[in-house]
Coordinates of C-alpha atoms and ligand atoms in Angstrom, one line a residue:
M1 CA 218.6 -4.5 -40.5
G2 CA 216.8 -7.6 -39.0
S3 CA 213.8 -7.4 -36.7
T4 CA 215.0 -10.0 -34.1
L5 CA 216.6 -8.2 -31.1
R6 CA 220.0 -9.3 -30.0
A7 CA 220.4 -10.6 -26.5
N8 CA 222.8 -8.4 -24.4
D9 CA 223.8 -9.3 -20.9
A10 CA 227.0 -10.1 -19.0
S11 CA 227.3 -13.5 -20.8
A12 CA 226.6 -12.0 -24.3
P13 CA 228.4 -8.6 -24.4
F14 CA 229.1 -6.8 -27.7
K15 CA 232.7 -7.5 -28.5
V16 CA 234.3 -4.4 -30.0
L17 CA 237.8 -4.4 -31.4
V18 CA 239.5 -1.0 -31.7
V19 CA 242.6 -1.1 -33.9
G20 CA 245.1 1.7 -32.9
G21 CA 245.4 3.4 -29.5
S22 CA 246.4 6.9 -30.5
Y23 CA 244.2 10.0 -30.7
G24 CA 241.5 8.4 -32.8
G25 CA 241.4 4.9 -31.2
L26 CA 241.5 6.2 -27.6
A27 CA 238.7 8.7 -28.3
A28 CA 236.6 5.8 -29.8
A29 CA 237.3 3.4 -26.9
F30 CA 236.8 5.9 -24.0
N31 CA 233.6 7.4 -25.4
L32 CA 232.1 4.1 -26.4
S33 CA 233.0 2.8 -22.9
D34 CA 231.1 5.8 -21.3
L35 CA 228.0 5.4 -23.5
C36 CA 227.8 1.6 -22.9
L37 CA 228.1 2.3 -19.1
G38 CA 225.0 4.4 -19.4
G39 CA 226.5 7.9 -19.1
A40 CA 227.3 10.8 -21.4
A41 CA 230.4 10.4 -23.6
R42 CA 233.3 12.2 -22.0
A43 CA 233.8 14.2 -25.2
A44 CA 230.2 15.4 -25.2
A45 CA 231.1 18.4 -22.9
G46 CA 233.0 19.9 -25.9
Y47 CA 229.9 19.6 -28.1
E48 CA 227.4 21.5 -25.9
G49 CA 224.4 22.7 -27.8
Q50 CA 224.7 20.1 -30.5
D51 CA 221.7 17.9 -31.2
G52 CA 221.5 14.1 -30.9
L53 CA 224.3 13.6 -28.3
P54 CA 222.5 11.9 -25.3
K55 CA 223.4 12.6 -21.7
E56 CA 222.0 9.3 -20.4
N57 CA 221.6 5.9 -21.9
T58 CA 220.4 2.4 -21.0
P59 CA 223.6 0.5 -20.2
I60 CA 224.8 -2.0 -22.7
H61 CA 227.2 -4.8 -22.0
A62 CA 230.3 -4.4 -24.1
E63 CA 233.9 -5.7 -24.1
I64 CA 236.2 -3.2 -25.8
T65 CA 239.6 -4.5 -26.8
L66 CA 242.1 -1.9 -27.8
V67 CA 245.0 -3.3 -29.8
D68 CA 248.2 -1.3 -30.5
E69 CA 251.7 -2.1 -31.7
R70 CA 252.9 0.3 -29.0
D71 CA 252.6 -0.5 -25.3
G72 CA 251.3 3.0 -24.6
F73 CA 250.0 6.4 -25.7
Y74 CA 252.7 8.2 -27.7
H75 CA 252.0 12.0 -28.2
V76 CA 252.8 12.1 -32.0
I77 CA 252.5 15.8 -32.3
G78 CA 255.2 16.3 -29.7
S79 CA 257.7 14.4 -31.9
P80 CA 259.6 17.6 -32.9
L81 CA 260.4 18.2 -29.2
V82 CA 260.9 14.5 -28.3
F83 CA 263.8 14.4 -30.7
A84 CA 265.4 17.5 -29.1
D85 CA 264.8 17.1 -25.4
K86 CA 265.3 14.0 -23.1
P87 CA 262.9 15.0 -20.3
Y88 CA 260.2 15.7 -22.8
A89 CA 260.8 12.4 -24.5
E90 CA 260.2 10.7 -21.1
K91 CA 256.9 12.5 -20.7
A92 CA 255.6 12.0 -24.3
W93 CA 255.1 8.2 -24.0
V94 CA 252.7 6.9 -21.3
P95 CA 252.3 3.1 -21.0
Y96 CA 248.7 2.1 -21.2
S97 CA 249.1 0.4 -17.8
E98 CA 249.8 3.9 -16.3
V99 CA 246.8 5.7 -17.9
P100 CA 244.3 6.3 -15.1
A101 CA 241.2 6.2 -17.3
L102 CA 242.2 2.9 -18.8
K103 CA 242.9 1.4 -15.3
E104 CA 239.5 2.5 -14.2
S105 CA 237.4 1.5 -17.3
P106 CA 235.7 -1.8 -16.5
N107 CA 234.9 -2.5 -20.1
I108 CA 238.2 -1.7 -21.9
K109 CA 241.3 -3.9 -22.0
T110 CA 244.4 -3.3 -24.0
V111 CA 246.5 -5.8 -26.1
H112 CA 250.0 -5.1 -27.1
G113 CA 250.2 -6.4 -30.6
S114 CA 249.4 -6.0 -34.2
V115 CA 246.2 -6.7 -36.1
T116 CA 247.5 -8.6 -39.2
S117 CA 244.2 -9.4 -41.0
V118 CA 240.5 -8.8 -40.8
D119 CA 237.8 -11.0 -42.4
M120 CA 234.6 -9.0 -42.6
A121 CA 232.5 -11.9 -43.8
S122 CA 233.2 -13.9 -40.6
K123 CA 233.8 -10.8 -38.5
T124 CA 237.2 -12.1 -37.2
A125 CA 240.6 -10.6 -36.9
V126 CA 244.1 -12.0 -36.4
I127 CA 246.1 -10.4 -33.7
Q128 CA 249.9 -11.0 -33.4
E129 CA 250.9 -10.3 -29.9
T130 CA 254.3 -8.8 -29.2
A131 CA 256.8 -11.1 -27.5
P132 CA 256.5 -9.4 -24.1
A133 CA 252.7 -9.7 -24.4
G134 CA 253.1 -13.5 -24.9
G135 CA 253.9 -13.7 -28.6
A136 CA 250.7 -15.6 -29.5
T137 CA 248.9 -15.4 -32.8
R138 CA 245.1 -15.3 -32.1
T139 CA 242.0 -15.2 -34.2
V140 CA 239.3 -13.2 -32.4
S141 CA 235.7 -12.6 -33.3
F142 CA 234.1 -9.2 -33.0
D143 CA 230.6 -7.7 -33.3
F144 CA 232.1 -4.3 -34.2
I145 CA 235.5 -3.2 -35.3
I146 CA 236.7 0.5 -35.2
V147 CA 239.8 1.1 -37.2
A148 CA 242.0 4.0 -36.2
A149 CA 245.4 2.7 -37.2
G150 CA 246.7 6.0 -38.7
L151 CA 249.7 6.3 -41.0
R152 CA 253.0 4.6 -41.2
R153 CA 255.7 7.3 -40.8
A154 CA 259.5 7.0 -41.0
F155 CA 262.2 7.7 -38.3
P156 CA 263.0 10.4 -37.3
V157 CA 259.5 11.8 -38.0
I158 CA 258.3 9.4 -35.4
P159 CA 260.0 6.7 -33.4
Q160 CA 259.5 3.1 -34.5
S161 CA 259.7 1.3 -31.2
G162 CA 256.9 -0.8 -29.7
D163 CA 257.6 -0.2 -26.0
K164 CA 258.8 2.6 -23.8
A165 CA 262.2 1.3 -22.9
A166 CA 263.1 0.6 -26.6
Y167 CA 261.7 4.0 -27.5
L168 CA 263.9 5.9 -25.0
A169 CA 266.9 3.9 -26.3
E170 CA 265.9 4.7 -29.9
V171 CA 265.5 8.5 -29.4
G172 CA 268.4 8.9 -27.0
P173 CA 271.3 8.8 -29.5
H174 CA 269.4 11.1 -31.8
I175 CA 268.9 13.7 -29.0
E176 CA 272.6 13.3 -28.1
A177 CA 273.7 13.9 -31.7
V178 CA 271.6 17.1 -32.2
T179 CA 272.3 18.6 -28.8
T180 CA 276.1 18.3 -29.1
A181 CA 276.4 19.4 -32.7
Q182 CA 279.1 22.1 -32.6
D183 CA 278.8 22.6 -36.4
G184 CA 275.0 22.6 -36.3
V185 CA 272.1 20.5 -37.5
L186 CA 270.4 20.5 -40.8
V187 CA 266.7 19.7 -40.9
V188 CA 265.6 18.7 -44.4
G189 CA 262.0 19.4 -45.5
G190 CA 259.9 22.6 -45.1
G191 CA 256.6 20.9 -44.6
A192 CA 254.8 21.2 -41.2
V193 CA 256.9 18.5 -39.6
G194 CA 260.3 19.9 -40.7
I195 CA 259.3 23.4 -39.7
E196 CA 258.3 22.2 -36.2
M197 CA 261.4 20.1 -35.8
A198 CA 263.7 23.0 -36.6
A199 CA 261.7 25.4 -34.4
E200 CA 261.5 23.0 -31.4
L201 CA 265.2 22.1 -31.7
K202 CA 266.2 25.7 -31.6
L203 CA 263.9 26.4 -28.6
A204 CA 265.3 23.4 -26.7
Q205 CA 268.9 24.0 -27.7
P206 CA 269.4 27.7 -28.3
N207 CA 273.2 27.4 -28.7
I208 CA 272.9 24.9 -31.6
K209 CA 273.0 26.3 -35.1
V210 CA 269.8 25.0 -36.8
T211 CA 269.3 25.2 -40.6
L212 CA 266.1 24.2 -42.4
A213 CA 266.4 23.4 -46.1
H214 CA 263.4 23.2 -48.4
S215 CA 263.5 22.3 -52.1
R216 CA 260.8 24.7 -53.1
S217 CA 260.6 28.5 -53.1
R218 CA 258.0 28.5 -50.4
L219 CA 257.6 26.7 -47.1
L220 CA 254.5 24.4 -46.7
S221 CA 254.4 24.1 -50.5
S222 CA 252.4 20.8 -50.6
E223 CA 249.6 22.0 -48.3
P224 CA 246.5 23.9 -49.6
L225 CA 247.5 26.9 -47.5
P226 CA 247.9 30.6 -48.5
D227 CA 251.3 32.3 -49.2
E228 CA 250.6 34.7 -46.2
L229 CA 250.9 31.7 -43.8
A230 CA 254.1 30.4 -45.4
E231 CA 255.6 33.9 -45.3
K232 CA 254.7 34.5 -41.7
T233 CA 256.1 31.0 -40.8
L234 CA 259.4 31.9 -42.5
E235 CA 259.6 35.2 -40.6
I236 CA 259.0 33.6 -37.2
L237 CA 261.5 30.9 -37.9
R238 CA 264.1 33.4 -38.8
E239 CA 263.3 35.6 -35.8
N240 CA 263.7 32.5 -33.6
G241 CA 267.2 32.0 -35.0
V242 CA 266.6 29.2 -37.5
E243 CA 268.5 29.7 -40.8
V244 CA 266.1 28.8 -43.6
L245 CA 267.4 27.9 -47.1
L246 CA 264.7 27.8 -49.8
E247 CA 265.2 26.2 -53.2
H248 CA 267.8 23.9 -51.6
R249 CA 267.3 20.3 -52.6
L250 CA 269.6 17.8 -50.8
Q251 CA 271.9 15.9 -53.1
D252 CA 274.5 14.2 -51.0
T253 CA 275.9 13.9 -47.5
R254 CA 279.5 12.7 -46.8
D255 CA 281.4 12.2 -43.6
I256 CA 284.4 14.5 -43.2
E257 CA 287.3 12.3 -42.4
G258 CA 288.9 12.6 -38.9
T259 CA 286.0 14.7 -37.6
N260 CA 282.4 14.0 -36.5
A261 CA 281.2 16.5 -39.1
K262 CA 279.5 16.0 -42.5
E263 CA 279.5 17.9 -45.7
V264 CA 276.1 18.3 -47.2
T265 CA 275.8 19.2 -50.9
F266 CA 272.6 20.7 -52.5
T267 CA 271.7 20.4 -56.2
N268 CA 272.3 24.1 -56.6
G269 CA 276.0 23.6 -55.7
H270 CA 275.8 25.1 -52.2
T271 CA 277.6 23.1 -49.5
L272 CA 277.1 23.1 -45.7
R273 CA 279.1 21.6 -42.8
V274 CA 277.0 20.2 -40.0
N275 CA 277.2 17.4 -37.5
A276 CA 273.7 16.0 -37.9
V277 CA 271.2 15.7 -40.8
V278 CA 267.5 15.2 -39.8
V279 CA 265.4 14.1 -42.8
A280 CA 261.9 15.3 -41.9
I281 CA 260.3 14.1 -45.0
S282 CA 258.3 10.9 -44.9
N283 CA 256.2 9.2 -47.5
N284 CA 253.3 8.4 -45.2
T285 CA 251.2 5.4 -46.0
P286 CA 247.9 4.4 -44.4
S287 CA 248.3 1.4 -42.1
T288 CA 245.6 -0.6 -43.8
S289 CA 247.4 -3.7 -45.2
F290 CA 245.2 -5.9 -42.9
L291 CA 241.9 -4.7 -44.4
P292 CA 239.9 -6.1 -47.4
A293 CA 240.8 -4.2 -50.6
E294 CA 237.2 -3.3 -51.3
A295 CA 237.2 -1.0 -48.2
L296 CA 240.1 1.0 -49.6
N297 CA 240.7 3.7 -52.2
D298 CA 243.7 3.5 -54.6
E299 CA 246.0 5.1 -52.0
G300 CA 245.0 2.7 -49.3
Y301 CA 242.7 5.0 -47.3
I302 CA 239.4 3.6 -46.0
K303 CA 236.5 4.9 -48.0
I304 CA 234.2 5.6 -45.1
Q305 CA 230.6 6.7 -45.5
P306 CA 229.7 10.1 -43.9
N307 CA 228.5 8.1 -40.9
L308 CA 232.0 6.6 -40.6
F309 CA 230.8 3.1 -41.4
F310 CA 232.7 1.1 -44.1
P311 CA 231.5 1.4 -47.7
T312 CA 228.4 -0.7 -48.4
N313 CA 230.2 -3.1 -50.8
V314 CA 232.1 -4.6 -47.8
P315 CA 230.4 -7.6 -46.1
N316 CA 228.9 -6.6 -42.7
Y317 CA 229.8 -3.0 -43.4
D318 CA 227.5 -1.9 -40.6
S319 CA 229.8 -3.6 -38.1
A320 CA 232.9 -1.6 -39.1
L321 CA 233.8 2.0 -38.6
A322 CA 236.9 4.1 -39.0
G323 CA 238.3 7.5 -38.1
G324 CA 241.5 9.6 -38.0
D325 CA 244.3 9.9 -40.5
I326 CA 243.5 6.5 -42.0
V327 CA 240.2 7.6 -43.7
Q328 CA 239.5 9.2 -47.0
W329 CA 238.0 12.5 -45.8
S330 CA 238.5 16.2 -46.5
G331 CA 240.8 18.5 -44.3
I332 CA 244.4 18.4 -43.3
K333 CA 245.3 15.4 -41.2
R334 CA 245.3 16.7 -37.6
C335 CA 244.9 15.1 -34.1
G336 CA 241.8 17.2 -33.5
R337 CA 240.2 15.7 -36.5
A338 CA 241.2 12.2 -35.4
M339 CA 239.8 12.7 -31.9
H340 CA 236.5 14.1 -33.4
Q341 CA 236.2 11.2 -35.7
G342 CA 237.0 8.7 -32.9
Y343 CA 234.2 10.2 -30.8
L344 CA 231.7 10.1 -33.7
S345 CA 232.7 6.5 -34.4
A346 CA 231.9 5.7 -30.8
H347 CA 228.6 7.5 -30.9
N348 CA 227.5 5.8 -34.1
C349 CA 228.7 2.3 -33.0
H350 CA 226.6 2.8 -29.8
Q351 CA 223.6 3.9 -31.9
R352 CA 223.8 0.7 -33.9
M353 CA 224.2 -1.4 -30.7
Q354 CA 221.0 0.2 -29.3
E355 CA 219.2 -0.5 -32.6
L356 CA 220.2 -4.2 -32.4
T357 CA 219.4 -4.6 -28.7
F358 CA 216.3 -2.4 -28.1
G359 CA 215.0 -1.8 -31.7
T360 CA 215.6 1.9 -31.3
P361 CA 216.3 3.4 -34.8
A362 CA 219.9 4.5 -35.0
K363 CA 220.4 8.3 -35.2
Y364 CA 223.9 8.6 -36.7
Q365 CA 226.1 11.7 -36.5
I366 CA 227.3 12.6 -40.0
L367 CA 230.7 13.9 -40.8
K368 CA 230.8 17.4 -42.3
E369 CA 233.3 18.4 -45.0
V370 CA 236.4 19.9 -43.3
I371 CA 238.1 23.0 -44.6
P372 CA 241.9 23.2 -44.6
M373 CA 243.1 24.3 -41.2
I374 CA 246.3 24.0 -39.3
A375 CA 248.1 25.1 -36.2
I376 CA 251.9 25.1 -36.3
A377 CA 254.1 25.1 -33.1
L378 CA 257.1 27.3 -33.6
G379 CA 258.9 27.2 -30.3
P380 CA 257.5 30.0 -28.1
N381 CA 255.2 31.1 -30.9
A382 CA 252.5 29.4 -33.0
L383 CA 250.4 30.1 -36.1
A384 CA 246.8 29.0 -36.6
F385 CA 244.8 29.3 -39.8
A386 CA 241.5 28.1 -41.1
T387 CA 240.5 28.7 -44.7
G388 CA 238.2 31.8 -44.8
G389 CA 239.5 33.1 -41.5
E390 CA 242.3 35.3 -40.5
L391 CA 245.9 34.2 -39.9
Q392 CA 246.5 34.2 -36.1
Y393 CA 250.0 34.0 -34.6
G394 CA 251.9 34.8 -31.4
K395 CA 252.5 33.6 -27.9
D396 CA 248.8 33.6 -27.0
I397 CA 248.1 31.3 -30.0
A398 CA 251.0 29.0 -28.8
E399 CA 249.4 29.0 -25.3
R400 CA 245.9 28.2 -26.7
F401 CA 246.9 25.4 -29.1
F402 CA 250.0 23.9 -27.6
N403 CA 250.5 25.3 -24.0
D404 CA 254.1 24.8 -22.9
D405 CA 254.3 21.1 -23.8
V406 CA 253.4 20.9 -27.5
G407 CA 249.8 20.1 -26.7
F408 CA 250.4 17.1 -24.5
N409 CA 248.2 18.2 -21.6
I410 CA 245.5 19.6 -24.0
C411 CA 245.2 16.2 -25.8
W412 CA 245.4 14.3 -22.5
K413 CA 242.4 16.3 -21.2
I414 CA 240.4 16.2 -24.4
L415 CA 240.8 12.4 -24.5
G416 CA 239.8 12.2 -20.8
M417 CA 242.8 10.0 -20.0
G418 CA 242.8 11.0 -16.3
S419 CA 239.1 11.0 -15.6
K420 CA 237.0 8.4 -13.9
A421 CA 234.4 6.5 -15.9
E422 CA 231.0 6.5 -14.3
T423 CA 229.4 3.1 -14.2
K424 CA 225.8 2.0 -13.9
I425 CA 226.1 -1.7 -14.6
Ligands
FAD501 C1 255.9 15.2 -36.4 C2 254.4 15.4 -36.4 C3 253.9 16.6 -36.0 C4 252.5 16.8 -36.0 N1 252.0 18.0 -35.5 C5 250.7 18.2 -35.4 C6 250.1 19.3 -34.8 O1 250.8 20.2 -34.4 N2 248.8 19.4 -34.8 C7 247.9 18.5 -35.2 O2 246.7 18.6 -35.1 N3 248.4 17.4 -35.8 C8 249.7 17.2 -36.0 N4 250.2 16.1 -36.5 C9 249.3 15.1 -37.1 C10 248.7 14.2 -36.1 O3 249.8 13.6 -35.3 C11 247.9 13.1 -36.7 O4 246.8 13.7 -37.4 C12 247.4 12.1 -35.6 O5 248.5 11.4 -35.0 C13 246.4 11.1 -36.2 O6 245.9 10.3 -35.2 P1 245.4 8.8 -35.5 O7 244.8 8.3 -34.2 O8 244.4 8.8 -36.6 O9 246.6 7.9 -36.0 P2 248.1 7.7 -35.4 O10 248.4 8.8 -34.4 O11 249.0 7.5 -36.5 O12 248.0 6.4 -34.5 C14 247.7 5.1 -35.1 C15 248.0 4.1 -34.1 O13 247.6 2.8 -34.6 C16 248.7 1.9 -34.3 N5 248.6 0.8 -35.3 C17 248.9 1.0 -36.6 N6 248.7 -0.2 -37.3 C18 248.3 -1.1 -36.4 C19 248.0 -2.5 -36.5 N7 247.9 -3.1 -37.6 N8 247.7 -3.1 -35.3 C20 247.7 -2.4 -34.1 N9 248.0 -1.1 -34.0 C21 248.3 -0.5 -35.1 C22 249.9 2.7 -34.2 O14 250.9 2.0 -33.4 C23 249.4 4.0 -33.6 O15 249.5 4.0 -32.2 C24 251.6 15.8 -36.5 C25 252.2 14.6 -37.1 C26 253.5 14.4 -37.0 C27 254.1 13.1 -37.6

């Protein structure tokens, strides 16, 4: 860490590139924006009593560029309801141009495009803009990069579109198919996503017969969660009217001639007649193909240090941070974890900026190990569990963790999407 201080004024702002504008990336951009404007980070109110989170700062000039392949915030955790309910689908995607806090932030701009490569030695990145955004391929330089590009997930776990109009056109036929299915809908996969898809579909469309098939003898079989949780989940699903078939591995689906129905065959010989099959299994892969290999583990996750900076073998590692689903860290991948890591990335980036500008030694926040914890939305009910604690479930848990919109407003508020940034510059 050199001894010459870096000039920082309106003509020489820190250029910060944030890759990914979902829970992790928005938390990083908004909180860094607040800190650079001289105030407390908007997330800090949720961390009362914790040391080392300043309420006031000397303003720092920064230009934060948030790049995302989508043209807006998509509420990923609402996907199970998005695919079952048109009005909710409309609500679950908010173009960045309509997010009040982005409109008001003087030091954040958004780019609709994809980051296709990053060179850490020269601190440059290539951005491929989408056609509506101009379609240009640009190489940009940065002082800091914060990577929150999450996981690639398949349809219909999440929609694949890049803009809101295309998204509504993409999910519309799916919603139509599952809401008019006289012979019922089969959801395949008894992990958290399949369970929520079956539950939300039954809630939104109570007259539709919903069947959930899972290949194993227990739901949630690939998560480090206790049997008690899996059993309670099964009980609530059945109470809500979802038929659950355990030890049913999908073998084949064929259209029944002259009808709009399908016959589904399982490897145990059981057959089922339905109108729609929703495969809620996705081999998620981290969206890190644009990053140098030395930053990644064998599965492609970023090997962050506990202070969220890149590993020390990467050139200029102290200019790059990452958070959210894309990093190698303990705990089940959750949006709360992503927002927390986004905030800490912002805090630590700002600490390093202060060190470079004023010579103040950086005081980094350090990530703690995260125990397995989960909250599952099951229509009007929900379950919540953290290892070592008690299993909680019921309507009050649904209210606390998801409210009546699968957590949309809760996340909106935690991220501070509607609040006004204070400015001292
Ligand atoms: C169906 C479903 C239900 C879920 N339910 C819950 C739940 O109930 N509770 C919970 O806590 N968690 C839930 N999760 C998990 C939660 O959604 C994730 O933990 C969370 O989305 C992680 O946020 P993130 O910001 O790290 O990444 P993501 O949300 O994956 O966002 C990554 C962003 O980066 C963008 N991007 C990717 N690559 C590039 C690139 N090269 N250039 C530009 N932009 C790029 C993407 O477009 C995306 O906007 C659920 C997940 C799914 C799929």
